[in-house]
Coordinates of C-alpha atoms in Angstrom, one line a residue:
X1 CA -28.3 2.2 13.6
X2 CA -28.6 2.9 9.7
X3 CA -28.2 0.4 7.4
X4 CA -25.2 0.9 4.7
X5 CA -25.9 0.2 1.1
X6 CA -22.5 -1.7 1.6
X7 CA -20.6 -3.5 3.8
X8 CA -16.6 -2.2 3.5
X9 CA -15.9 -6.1 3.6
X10 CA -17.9 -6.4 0.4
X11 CA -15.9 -3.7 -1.3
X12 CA -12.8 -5.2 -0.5
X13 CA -14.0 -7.9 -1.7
X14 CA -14.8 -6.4 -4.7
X15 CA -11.7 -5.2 -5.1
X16 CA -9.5 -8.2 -4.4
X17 CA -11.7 -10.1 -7.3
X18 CA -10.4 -7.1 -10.1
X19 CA -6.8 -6.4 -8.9
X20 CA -3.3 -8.0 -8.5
X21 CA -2.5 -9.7 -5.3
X22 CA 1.0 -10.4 -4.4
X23 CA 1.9 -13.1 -1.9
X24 CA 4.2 -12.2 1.1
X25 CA 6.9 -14.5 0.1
X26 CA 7.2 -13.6 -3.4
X27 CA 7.7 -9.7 -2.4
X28 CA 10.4 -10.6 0.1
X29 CA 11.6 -12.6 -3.2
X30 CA 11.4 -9.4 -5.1
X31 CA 12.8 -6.6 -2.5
X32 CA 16.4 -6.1 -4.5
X33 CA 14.4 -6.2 -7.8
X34 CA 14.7 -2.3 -8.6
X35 CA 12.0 -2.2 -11.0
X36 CA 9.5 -3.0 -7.9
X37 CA 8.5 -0.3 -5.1
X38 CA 6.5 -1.2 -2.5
X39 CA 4.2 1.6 -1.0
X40 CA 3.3 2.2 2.7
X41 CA -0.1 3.5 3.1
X42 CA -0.3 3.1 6.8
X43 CA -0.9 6.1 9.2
X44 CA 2.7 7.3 10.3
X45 CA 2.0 6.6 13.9
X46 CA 1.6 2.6 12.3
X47 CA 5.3 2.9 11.1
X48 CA 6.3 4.2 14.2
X49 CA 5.0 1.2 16.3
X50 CA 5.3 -1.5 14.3
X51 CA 8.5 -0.7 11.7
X52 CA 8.6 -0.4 8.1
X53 CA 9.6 -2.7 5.0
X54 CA 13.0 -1.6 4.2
X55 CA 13.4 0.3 0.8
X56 CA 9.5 1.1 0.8
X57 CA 7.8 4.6 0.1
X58 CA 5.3 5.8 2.5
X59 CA 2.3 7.1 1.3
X60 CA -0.7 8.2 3.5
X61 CA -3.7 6.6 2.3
X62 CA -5.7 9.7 2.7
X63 CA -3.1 11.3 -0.2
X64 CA -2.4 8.3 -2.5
X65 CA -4.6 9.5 -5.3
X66 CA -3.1 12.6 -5.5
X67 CA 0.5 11.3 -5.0
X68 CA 0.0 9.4 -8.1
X69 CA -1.7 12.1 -10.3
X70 CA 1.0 13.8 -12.8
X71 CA -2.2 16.3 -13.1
X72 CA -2.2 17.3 -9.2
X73 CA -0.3 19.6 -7.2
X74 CA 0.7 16.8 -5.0
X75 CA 2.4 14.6 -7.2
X76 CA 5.2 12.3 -6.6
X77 CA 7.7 11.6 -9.1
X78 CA 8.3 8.3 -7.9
X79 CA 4.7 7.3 -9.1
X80 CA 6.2 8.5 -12.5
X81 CA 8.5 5.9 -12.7
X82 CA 8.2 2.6 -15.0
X83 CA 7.4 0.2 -12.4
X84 CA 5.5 -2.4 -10.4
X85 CA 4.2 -0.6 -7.5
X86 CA 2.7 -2.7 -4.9
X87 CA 1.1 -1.0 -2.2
X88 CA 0.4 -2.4 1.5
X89 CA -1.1 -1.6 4.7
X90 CA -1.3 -3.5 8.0
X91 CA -3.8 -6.5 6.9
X92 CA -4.6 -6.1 3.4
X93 CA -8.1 -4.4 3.3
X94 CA -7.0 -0.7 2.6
X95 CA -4.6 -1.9 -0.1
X96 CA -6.8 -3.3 -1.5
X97 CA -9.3 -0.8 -1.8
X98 CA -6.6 1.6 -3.0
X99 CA -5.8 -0.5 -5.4
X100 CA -8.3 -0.7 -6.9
X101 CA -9.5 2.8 -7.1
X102 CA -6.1 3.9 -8.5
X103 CA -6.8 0.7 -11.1
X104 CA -10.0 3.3 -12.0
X105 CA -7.9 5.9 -12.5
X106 CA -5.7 3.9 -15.0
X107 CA -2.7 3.7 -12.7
X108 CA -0.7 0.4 -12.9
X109 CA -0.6 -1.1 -9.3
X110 CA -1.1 -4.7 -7.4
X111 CA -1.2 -4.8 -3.5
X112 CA -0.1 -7.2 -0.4
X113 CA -2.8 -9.6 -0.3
X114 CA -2.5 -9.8 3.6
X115 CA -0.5 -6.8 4.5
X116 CA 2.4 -6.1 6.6
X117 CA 1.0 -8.3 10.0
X118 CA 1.8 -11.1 7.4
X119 CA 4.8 -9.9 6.4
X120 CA 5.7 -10.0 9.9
X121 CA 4.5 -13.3 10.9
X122 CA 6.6 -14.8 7.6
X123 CA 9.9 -13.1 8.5
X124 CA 10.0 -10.2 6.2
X125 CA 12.5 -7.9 7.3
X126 CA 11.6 -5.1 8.7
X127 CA 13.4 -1.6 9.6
X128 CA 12.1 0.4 12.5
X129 CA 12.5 4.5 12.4
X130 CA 15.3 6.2 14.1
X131 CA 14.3 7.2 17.5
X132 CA 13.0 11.0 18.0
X133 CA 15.7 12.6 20.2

């Protein structure tokens, strides 16, 4: 088996230690605050399963970059917005490595420090998609 130059625990590591990490509690204490979106970068089929924070934008991780680039075909206007964006994904270690890359791009963002399984596990409401008829 080849040997990685990197571990992906050591870049999310490496991430945590330059971005913004929010704590479950205080998000669910800023949920009606509408100067705070909170992204959804899980897989669709995650959302599905498991449900959704209510009020929050998804945005496939494999498309945040662009999403967030007024430059790209792709973008969002809601990443135009004067906001705090804080982005999550099911345990904290693809949030954080998003993160920080759009940090690199000079995009504005913190992240769920241990994801929506936490949210869970501390109550945080959570809305589940209609049903596909």
């Amino acid at each position: 088996m080849k040997k990685l130059a990197r571990s992906a625990a050591s870049m999310v590591a490496d991430a945590r230690s330059r971005i913004e990490e929010v704590e479950v509690q205080d998000l669910i204490a800023a949920m009606d605050d509408p100067g705070v979106v909170i992204v959804d970068i899980r897989d669709v089929r995650e959302r599905q399963r498991s449900g959704f924070i209510p009020g929050s934008v998804h945005a496939p991780r494999g498309m945040v970059e662009f999403w967030v680039d007024p430059e790209s075909p792709y973008f969002k206007e809601v990443f135009g917005e004067d906001k705090k964006f804080v982005f999550h994904c099911a345990s904290g270690w693809r949030s954080a490595l998003t993160v920080a890359t759009l940090q690199d791009m000079g995009f504005d963002a913190a992240h769920l420090r241990e994801g929506f399984s936490e949210w869970v596990k501390q109550g945080g409401p959570v809305e589940m998609p209609e049903p596909k008829s």
